[in-house]
Structures are given as structure tokens and as C-alpha cells.
Tab-separated table of N, CA and C in Angstrom:
chain	number	residue	atom	x	y	z
A	1246	ALA	N	-15.428	77.279	-82.476
A	1246	ALA	CA	-16.367	76.575	-81.591
A	1246	ALA	C	-17.817	76.296	-82.389
A	1247	ARG	N	-18.245	77.405	-83.517
A	1247	ARG	CA	-19.424	76.683	-83.944
A	1247	ARG	C	-19.143	76.018	-85.120
A	1248	ASN	N	-17.957	75.754	-85.582
A	1248	ASN	CA	-17.573	74.658	-86.725
A	1248	ASN	C	-17.759	73.658	-86.069
A	1249	ILE	N	-17.175	73.752	-84.615
A	1249	ILE	CA	-17.244	71.909	-84.107
A	1249	ILE	C	-18.542	71.254	-83.964
A	1250	ILE	N	-19.504	72.350	-83.645
A	1250	ILE	CA	-21.069	71.794	-83.536
A	1250	ILE	C	-21.552	71.887	-84.857
A	1251	ASP	N	-21.191	72.426	-85.733
A	1251	ASP	CA	-21.534	72.267	-87.273
A	1251	ASP	C	-21.272	70.902	-87.377
A	1252	THR	N	-19.686	70.525	-87.510
A	1252	THR	CA	-19.677	69.361	-87.830
A	1252	THR	C	-19.654	68.378	-86.967
A	1253	GLN	N	-20.389	68.430	-85.548
A	1253	GLN	CA	-21.148	67.529	-84.777
A	1253	GLN	C	-22.653	67.236	-85.405
A	1254	GLU	N	-23.432	68.225	-85.447
A	1254	GLU	CA	-24.458	68.409	-86.266
A	1254	GLU	C	-24.127	67.556	-87.510
A	1255	ALA	N	-23.390	67.606	-88.515
A	1255	ALA	CA	-22.924	66.970	-89.856
A	1255	ALA	C	-23.039	65.485	-89.693
A	1256	ARG	N	-22.055	65.254	-88.493
A	1256	ARG	CA	-21.950	63.406	-88.084
A	1256	ARG	C	-22.842	63.092	-87.470
A	1257	ASN	N	-23.641	64.045	-86.713
A	1257	ASN	CA	-25.208	63.208	-85.953
A	1257	ASN	C	-26.473	62.916	-87.846
A	1258	ILE	N	-25.878	63.895	-88.419
A	1258	ILE	CA	-26.944	63.848	-89.614
A	1258	ILE	C	-26.868	62.544	-90.389
A	1259	ILE	N	-25.236	62.209	-90.833
A	1259	ILE	CA	-24.518	61.053	-91.685
A	1259	ILE	C	-25.249	59.679	-90.724
A	1260	ASP	N	-24.565	59.756	-89.164
A	1260	ASP	CA	-25.130	58.523	-88.381
A	1260	ASP	C	-26.786	58.618	-88.280
A	1261	THR	N	-27.661	59.275	-88.204
A	1261	THR	CA	-28.805	59.221	-88.645
A	1261	THR	C	-29.276	58.451	-90.112
A	1262	GLN	N	-28.695	59.023	-90.919
A	1262	GLN	CA	-29.262	58.686	-92.506
A	1262	GLN	C	-27.932	56.978	-92.651
A	1263	GLU	N	-27.186	56.836	-91.784
A	1263	GLU	CA	-26.553	55.395	-91.674
A	1263	GLU	C	-27.704	54.458	-90.804
A	1264	ALA	N	-28.048	54.863	-89.756
A	1264	ALA	CA	-29.148	54.364	-89.178
A	1264	ALA	C	-30.156	53.894	-90.032
A	1265	ARG	N	-31.089	54.841	-90.496
A	1265	ARG	CA	-32.007	54.514	-91.685
A	1265	ARG	C	-31.549	53.943	-92.530
A	1266	ASN	N	-30.652	54.117	-92.987
A	1266	ASN	CA	-30.084	53.097	-94.357
A	1266	ASN	C	-30.239	51.413	-94.010
A	1267	ILE	N	-29.503	51.531	-92.703
A	1267	ILE	CA	-29.612	50.089	-91.956
A	1267	ILE	C	-30.882	49.666	-92.103
A	1268	ILE	N	-31.595	50.335	-91.072
A	1268	ILE	CA	-33.125	49.887	-90.891
A	1268	ILE	C	-33.819	49.480	-92.313
A	1269	ASP	N	-33.611	50.649	-93.486
A	1269	ASP	CA	-34.408	49.917	-94.533
A	1269	ASP	C	-33.584	48.890	-95.355
A	1270	THR	N	-32.552	48.834	-95.250
A	1270	THR	CA	-31.796	47.588	-95.469
A	1270	THR	C	-32.444	46.264	-95.179
A	1271	GLN	N	-32.862	46.228	-93.367
A	1271	GLN	CA	-33.003	45.392	-92.810
A	1271	GLN	C	-34.542	44.940	-93.283
A	1272	GLU	N	-35.704	46.113	-93.428
A	1272	GLU	CA	-36.728	45.868	-93.773
A	1272	GLU	C	-36.844	45.299	-94.951
A	1273	VAL	N	-36.111	45.363	-96.286
A	1273	VAL	CA	-35.957	45.010	-97.829
A	1273	VAL	C	-35.672	43.595	-97.455
A	1274	ARG	N	-34.580	43.179	-96.547
A	1274	ARG	CA	-34.425	41.579	-96.153
A	1274	ARG	C	-35.563	41.156	-95.716
A	1275	ASN	N	-36.135	41.717	-94.800
A	1275	ASN	CA	-37.418	41.355	-94.259
A	1275	ASN	C	-38.701	40.845	-94.842
A	1276	ILE	N	-38.822	41.406	-95.854
A	1276	ILE	CA	-39.670	41.531	-97.481
A	1276	ILE	C	-39.318	40.110	-97.922
A	1277	ILE	N	-37.844	40.151	-98.627
A	1277	ILE	CA	-37.624	38.984	-99.482
A	1277	ILE	C	-37.730	37.879	-98.574
A	1278	ASP	N	-37.144	37.805	-97.195
A	1278	ASP	CA	-37.379	36.881	-96.371
A	1278	ASP	C	-39.155	36.242	-96.269
A	1279	THR	N	-39.771	37.099	-96.480
A	1279	THR	CA	-41.497	36.676	-96.443
A	1279	THR	C	-41.689	36.423	-97.576
A	1280	GLN	N	-41.550	37.091	-98.641
A	1280	GLN	CA	-41.600	36.609	-100.002
A	1280	GLN	C	-40.994	34.915	-100.212
A	1281	GLU	N	-39.777	34.782	-99.441
A	1281	GLU	CA	-39.446	33.386	-99.862
A	1281	GLU	C	-40.241	32.729	-99.179
A	1282	ALA	N	-40.301	32.950	-97.643
A	1282	ALA	CA	-41.192	32.052	-97.076
A	1282	ALA	C	-42.741	31.403	-97.710
A	1283	ARG	N	-43.372	32.681	-98.280
A	1283	ARG	CA	-44.484	32.476	-99.006
A	1283	ARG	C	-44.163	31.665	-99.884
A	1284	ASN	N	-43.704	31.988	-100.809
A	1284	ASN	CA	-42.975	30.970	-101.849
A	1284	ASN	C	-42.764	29.515	-101.650
A	1285	ILE	N	-42.305	28.942	-100.095
A	1285	ILE	CA	-41.967	27.593	-99.717
A	1285	ILE	C	-43.323	26.766	-99.714
A	1286	ILE	N	-44.037	28.099	-98.878
A	1286	ILE	CA	-45.666	27.467	-98.558
A	1286	ILE	C	-46.271	27.088	-99.842
A	1287	ASP	N	-46.286	28.319	-101.015
A	1287	ASP	CA	-46.730	27.717	-102.114
A	1287	ASP	C	-46.390	26.799	-102.785
A	1288	THR	N	-44.750	26.329	-102.874
A	1288	THR	CA	-44.603	25.083	-103.413
A	1288	THR	C	-45.152	24.285	-102.790
A	1289	GLN	N	-45.136	23.965	-101.308
A	1289	GLN	CA	-45.474	22.740	-100.601
A	1289	GLN	C	-47.033	22.806	-100.737
A	1290	GLU	N	-47.645	24.002	-100.978
A	1290	GLU	CA	-49.648	23.460	-100.749
A	1290	GLU	C	-49.718	22.704	-102.734
A	1291	ALA	N	-48.805	23.446	-103.427
A	1291	ALA	CA	-48.683	22.792	-104.863
A	1291	ALA	C	-48.034	21.370	-104.659
A	1292	ARG	N	-47.275	20.987	-104.154
A	1292	ARG	CA	-46.767	19.690	-104.244
A	1292	ARG	C	-48.284	18.842	-103.189
A	1293	ASN	N	-48.575	19.175	-102.256
A	1293	ASN	CA	-49.670	18.632	-101.437
A	1293	ASN	C	-50.870	18.591	-102.755
A	1294	ILE	N	-51.375	19.413	-103.409
A	1294	ILE	CA	-52.439	19.594	-104.015
A	1294	ILE	C	-51.991	17.959	-105.660
A	1295	ILE	N	-50.910	18.224	-105.880
A	1295	ILE	CA	-50.513	17.060	-106.948
A	1295	ILE	C	-50.252	15.681	-105.721
A	1296	ASP	N	-49.721	15.270	-104.480
A	1296	ASP	CA	-49.969	14.468	-103.867
A	1296	ASP	C	-51.397	13.979	-104.215
A	1297	THR	N	-52.406	14.632	-103.863
A	1297	THR	CA	-53.653	14.385	-103.318
A	1297	THR	C	-54.425	14.122	-104.782
A	1298	GLN	N	-53.838	14.791	-105.958
A	1298	GLN	CA	-54.337	13.998	-107.093
A	1298	GLN	C	-53.898	12.718	-107.388
A	1299	GLU	N	-52.325	12.773	-107.184
A	1299	GLU	CA	-52.117	11.480	-107.489
A	1299	GLU	C	-52.686	9.969	-106.498
A	1300	ALA	N	-53.111	10.564	-104.972
A	1300	ALA	CA	-53.925	9.578	-104.577
A	1300	ALA	C	-55.143	9.093	-105.192
A	1301	ARG	N	-55.995	10.247	-105.577
A	1301	ARG	CA	-57.176	9.932	-106.325
A	1301	ARG	C	-57.025	9.049	-107.226
A	1302	ASN	N	-55.867	9.292	-108.282
A	1302	ASN	CA	-55.155	8.353	-109.212
A	1302	ASN	C	-55.363	7.120	-108.899
A	1303	ILE	N	-54.948	6.741	-108.016
A	1303	ILE	CA	-54.359	5.498	-107.453
A	1303	ILE	C	-55.851	4.515	-107.283
A	1304	ILE	N	-56.319	5.788	-106.096
A	1304	ILE	CA	-57.647	5.208	-105.751
A	1304	ILE	C	-58.816	4.431	-106.858
A	1305	ASP	N	-58.691	5.415	-107.845
A	1305	ASP	CA	-59.295	5.591	-109.136
A	1305	ASP	C	-58.762	4.491	-110.023
A	1306	THR	N	-57.829	4.063	-109.910
A	1306	THR	CA	-57.195	3.143	-110.459
A	1306	THR	C	-57.413	1.679	-109.983
A	1307	GLN	N	-57.698	1.716	-108.719
A	1307	GLN	CA	-57.583	0.359	-107.869
A	1307	GLN	C	-59.456	0.331	-108.033
A	1308	GLU	N	-60.049	1.336	-107.995
A	1308	GLU	CA	-61.466	0.938	-108.026
A	1308	GLU	C	-61.939	0.641	-109.323
A	1309	ALA	N	-61.010	0.734	-110.537
A	1309	ALA	CA	-61.132	0.274	-111.948
A	1309	ALA	C	-61.197	-0.729	-111.959
A	1310	ARG	N	-60.148	-1.096	-111.280
A	1310	ARG	CA	-59.945	-2.480	-111.399
A	1310	ARG	C	-60.863	-3.752	-110.607
A	1311	ASN	N	-60.877	-3.253	-109.456
A	1311	ASN	CA	-62.042	-3.941	-108.701
A	1311	ASN	C	-63.388	-3.727	-109.325
A	1312	ILE	N	-63.805	-3.125	-110.530
A	1312	ILE	CA	-64.920	-3.566	-111.076
A	1312	ILE	C	-64.837	-4.153	-112.348
A	1313	ILE	N	-63.414	-4.205	-113.141
A	1313	ILE	CA	-63.141	-5.300	-113.775
A	1313	ILE	C	-62.828	-6.583	-113.455
A	1314	ASP	N	-61.957	-6.332	-112.050
A	1314	ASP	CA	-62.383	-8.092	-111.607
A	1314	ASP	C	-63.837	-8.613	-111.136
A	1315	ALA	N	-64.476	-7.571	-110.916
A	1315	ALA	CA	-66.139	-8.084	-110.319
A	1315	ALA	C	-66.765	-8.863	-111.889
A	1316	GLN	N	-66.443	-8.077	-113.141
A	1316	GLN	CA	-67.130	-8.114	-113.953
A	1316	GLN	C	-66.258	-9.815	-114.744
A	1317	GLU	N	-65.134	-9.781	-114.298
A	1317	GLU	CA	-64.588	-11.099	-114.755
A	1317	GLU	C	-65.123	-12.095	-114.062
A	1318	ALA	N	-64.996	-11.892	-112.532
A	1318	ALA	CA	-65.877	-12.906	-111.359
A	1318	ALA	C	-67.228	-13.005	-112.117
A	1319	ARG	N	-68.425	-12.292	-112.606
A	1319	ARG	CA	-69.361	-12.486	-113.123
A	1319	ARG	C	-69.298	-13.361	-114.697
A	1320	ASN	N	-68.328	-12.886	-115.092
A	1320	ASN	CA	-68.342	-13.603	-116.152
A	1320	ASN	C	-68.022	-15.098	-116.146
A	1321	ILE	N	-67.316	-15.639	-115.324
A	1321	ILE	CA	-66.848	-16.788	-114.366
A	1321	ILE	C	-67.556	-17.623	-114.416
A	1322	ILE	N	-68.813	-16.661	-113.598
A	1322	ILE	CA	-69.807	-17.556	-112.582
A	1322	ILE	C	-71.126	-17.508	-114.415
A	1323	ASP	N	-71.013	-16.721	-114.997
A	1323	ASP	CA	-71.859	-16.538	-116.102
A	1323	ASP	C	-71.740	-18.009	-117.039
A	1324	THR	N	-70.056	-17.933	-117.818
A	1324	THR	CA	-69.796	-19.370	-118.160
A	1324	THR	C	-70.266	-20.599	-117.047
A	1325	GLN	N	-70.055	-20.494	-116.013
A	1325	GLN	CA	-69.864	-21.627	-115.425
A	1325	GLN	C	-71.486	-22.050	-115.573
A	1326	GLU	N	-72.556	-21.359	-115.103
A	1326	GLU	CA	-74.270	-21.583	-115.426
A	1326	GLU	C	-74.446	-21.943	-116.725
A	1327	ALA	N	-73.735	-21.424	-117.515
A	1327	ALA	CA	-74.037	-21.967	-118.661
A	1327	ALA	C	-73.544	-23.514	-119.025
A	1328	ARG	N	-72.498	-23.532	-118.387
A	1328	ARG	CA	-72.140	-25.150	-118.871
A	1328	ARG	C	-72.835	-25.964	-118.238
A	1329	ASN	N	-73.300	-25.305	-116.848
A	1329	ASN	CA	-74.231	-26.347	-115.953
A	1329	ASN	C	-75.150	-26.352	-116.872
A	1330	ILE	N	-75.774	-25.554	-117.355
A	1330	ILE	CA	-77.065	-25.795	-118.539
A	1330	ILE	C	-76.916	-26.879	-119.617
A	1331	ILE	N	-75.806	-26.587	-120.272
A	1331	ILE	CA	-75.659	-27.067	-121.377
A	1331	ILE	C	-75.389	-28.812	-120.781
A	1332	ASP	N	-74.463	-29.039	-119.493
A	1332	ASP	CA	-74.280	-30.189	-118.721
A	1332	ASP	C	-75.708	-31.344	-118.722
A	1333	THR	N	-76.594	-30.129	-118.354
A	1333	THR	CA	-78.005	-30.532	-117.649
A	1333	THR	C	-78.738	-31.337	-118.945
A	1334	GLN	N	-78.408	-29.954	-119.853
A	1334	GLN	CA	-79.241	-31.039	-121.283
A	1334	GLN	C	-78.681	-31.914	-121.851
A	1335	GLU	N	-77.269	-32.220	-121.857
A	1335	GLU	CA	-77.239	-33.187	-122.544
A	1335	GLU	C	-77.095	-34.451	-121.452
A	1336	ALA	N	-77.346	-34.410	-120.361
A	1336	ALA	CA	-77.908	-35.242	-119.233
A	1336	ALA	C	-79.122	-35.741	-119.798
A	1337	ARG	N	-80.085	-34.694	-119.821
A	1337	ARG	CA	-81.430	-34.922	-120.129
A	1337	ARG	C	-81.789	-35.662	-121.346
A	1338	ASN	N	-80.692	-35.646	-122.360
A	1338	ASN	CA	-80.631	-36.031	-124.073
A	1338	ASN	C	-80.235	-37.338	-123.906
A	1339	ILE	N	-79.465	-37.879	-122.824
A	1339	ILE	CA	-78.846	-39.005	-122.656
A	1339	ILE	C	-80.061	-40.072	-121.956
A	1340	ILE	N	-80.750	-39.326	-120.869
A	1340	ILE	CA	-81.774	-39.704	-120.468
A	1340	ILE	C	-83.107	-39.879	-121.571
A	1341	ASP	N	-83.157	-38.803	-122.305
A	1341	ASP	CA	-84.349	-39.395	-123.365
A	1341	ASP	C	-83.979	-40.414	-124.479
A	1342	THR	N	-82.687	-40.805	-124.773
A	1342	THR	CA	-82.149	-41.546	-125.984
A	1342	THR	C	-82.658	-42.855	-125.279
A	1343	GLN	N	-81.695	-43.025	-124.058
A	1343	GLN	CA	-81.962	-44.018	-123.397
A	1343	GLN	C	-83.864	-44.780	-123.090
A	1344	GLU	N	-84.202	-43.737	-123.009
A	1344	GLU	CA	-85.808	-44.104	-122.572
A	1344	GLU	C	-86.491	-44.542	-124.055
A	1345	ALA	N	-86.085	-44.049	-124.931
A	1345	ALA	CA	-86.457	-44.103	-126.709
A	1345	ALA	C	-86.125	-45.375	-126.494
A	1346	GLN	N	-84.812	-45.992	-126.389
A	1346	GLN	CA	-84.164	-47.090	-126.551
A	1346	GLN	C	-84.796	-48.361	-125.806
A	1347	ASN	N	-85.278	-47.880	-124.756
A	1347	ASN	CA	-86.086	-48.639	-123.594
A	1347	ASN	C	-87.658	-49.202	-124.246
A	1348	LEU	N	-87.878	-47.965	-124.972
A	1348	LEU	CA	-89.264	-48.228	-125.476
A	1348	LEU	C	-89.284	-49.194	-126.998
A	1349	ILE	N	-88.003	-48.915	-127.485
A	1349	ILE	CA	-87.751	-49.621	-128.677
A	1349	ILE	C	-87.611	-51.392	-128.195
A	1350	ASP	N	-87.118	-51.753	-127.370
A	1350	ASP	CA	-86.226	-52.584	-126.904
A	1350	ASP	C	-87.803	-53.222	-126.534
A	1351	THR	N	-88.575	-52.593	-125.486
A	1351	THR	CA	-90.038	-53.063	-125.318
A	1351	THR	C	-90.965	-53.581	-126.527
A	1352	GLN	N	-90.556	-52.868	-127.731
A	1352	GLN	CA	-91.177	-53.042	-128.633
A	1352	GLN	C	-91.000	-54.034	-129.170
A	1353	LYS	N	-90.062	-54.017	-129.085
A	1353	LYS	CA	-89.333	-55.516	-130.034
A	1353	LYS	C	-89.750	-57.064	-129.441
A	1354	ALA	N	-89.850	-56.856	-128.054
A	1354	ALA	CA	-89.966	-58.224	-127.144
A	1354	ALA	C	-91.383	-57.897	-127.590
A	1355	ARG	N	-92.098	-57.419	-127.221
A	1355	ARG	CA	-93.526	-57.638	-127.873
A	1355	ARG	C	-93.861	-58.100	-129.038
A	1356	ASN	N	-93.231	-57.887	-130.137
A	1356	ASN	CA	-93.035	-58.025	-131.246
A	1356	ASN	C	-93.035	-59.924	-131.322
A	1357	ILE	N	-92.008	-60.105	-130.515
A	1357	ILE	CA	-91.284	-61.756	-130.654
A	1357	ILE	C	-92.251	-62.521	-130.170
A	1358	ILE	N	-92.760	-61.589	-128.903
A	1358	ILE	CA	-93.831	-62.803	-128.080
A	1358	ILE	C	-94.980	-62.549	-129.109
A	1359	GLU	N	-95.130	-61.738	-129.591
A	1359	GLU	CA	-96.769	-61.747	-130.812
A	1359	GLU	C	-96.279	-62.846	-131.791
A	1360	THR	N	-95.343	-62.956	-132.412
A	1360	THR	CA	-94.798	-63.453	-133.324
A	1360	THR	C	-95.013	-65.112	-132.789
A	1361	GLN	N	-94.043	-64.825	-131.268
A	1361	GLN	CA	-94.440	-66.588	-131.198
A	1361	GLN	C	-95.666	-66.913	-130.844
A	1362	GLU	N	-96.838	-66.052	-130.318
A	1362	GLU	CA	-97.964	-66.467	-129.778
A	1362	GLU	C	-98.388	-66.871	-131.298
A	1363	ALA	N	-98.194	-66.295	-132.431
A	1363	ALA	CA	-98.813	-66.433	-133.589
A	1363	ALA	C	-98.554	-67.934	-134.013
A	1364	GLN	N	-97.048	-68.121	-134.373
A	1364	GLN	CA	-96.965	-69.251	-134.572
A	1364	GLN	C	-97.298	-70.124	-133.803
A	1365	ASN	N	-97.199	-70.245	-132.505
A	1365	ASN	CA	-98.471	-71.530	-131.470
A	1365	ASN	C	-99.466	-71.450	-132.271
A	1366	ILE	N	-100.206	-70.477	-132.460
A	1366	ILE	CA	-101.832	-70.731	-133.200
A	1366	ILE	C	-101.659	-71.470	-134.355
A	1367	ILE	N	-100.620	-71.303	-135.268
A	1367	ILE	CA	-100.270	-72.141	-136.523
A	1367	ILE	C	-99.898	-73.453	-136.239
A	1368	ASP	N	-99.341	-73.212	-135.242
A	1368	ASP	CA	-98.567	-74.932	-134.848
A	1368	ASP	C	-99.797	-75.864	-134.417
A	1369	THR	N	-101.064	-74.966	-133.905
A	1369	THR	CA	-101.706	-75.911	-132.879
A	1369	THR	C	-103.047	-75.830	-133.911
A	1370	GLN	N	-103.430	-75.011	-134.694
A	1370	GLN	CA	-104.574	-75.097	-135.875
A	1370	GLN	C	-103.849	-76.326	-136.693
A	1371	GLU	N	-102.569	-76.342	-137.266
A	1371	GLU	CA	-101.714	-77.347	-137.853
A	1371	GLU	C	-102.147	-78.689	-136.853
A	1372	ALA	N	-102.013	-78.702	-136.319
A	1372	ALA	CA	-101.955	-80.007	-135.292
A	1372	ALA	C	-103.795	-80.362	-134.958
């Protein structure tokens, strides 16, 4: 009878140990699963950081393009204003040339009149 009891106790000890081993195995698996879940979260967070940086780079690139576009627009405006100034100056030069020509023409007409008047005086004197 003692042998049966001893055998049963030995079996109980073995069963307890096997149960503990199953629990330990499960705990190890839980630790591994937790670590894998953390790794997935860390990977996702790293991807989010990369995505955020890429989005910032796109925004920075667009802002740089906007600055360049604005500068190019200013350059076009400045060029047009410079052309307008040149065109205005050329128009003034044409007007000044025309006015000078008018003065010359007026002076020539006066000279012709004065010459004619002098000739008339000479003709009258001779008569």
C-alpha cells in the first residue's frame, strides 16, 4: 500500500512539474508575443516618423518652388517695368527730336522770310 501511495505521490510530483513546465512555456511565449508586438509598434512608429519627414520634405520643396516662382514673377515684372521705362524714354527722345526738327523748320522759314524781306528792300531801293 505504501508503494502505491509513493507511486501516486511520485506521479503527483511529475504532474505538478509538467503543469509548471506548461505554465513556464506559456509565460515564455507570452513574453515573446509581447516583444513581437512591441517590435511591430516600434516599426510602425519608425515608419510614421519617416512618413512625417517625407511629408515635411514635400512641403519644404513646394515652399521653395513657391519662393522661386514668386521671384521669377518679380523678375518678369521688373523686366516689364524696365522695358516700360525704356519705351517711355524712346518716346521722349522721338518727341524731343520732333520738337528740335520743328524749331529748325521754324528757323528756316524765318530765314526765308527775312531773306525775302531783304530782297524786297533791295528791290525797292533799286527802284
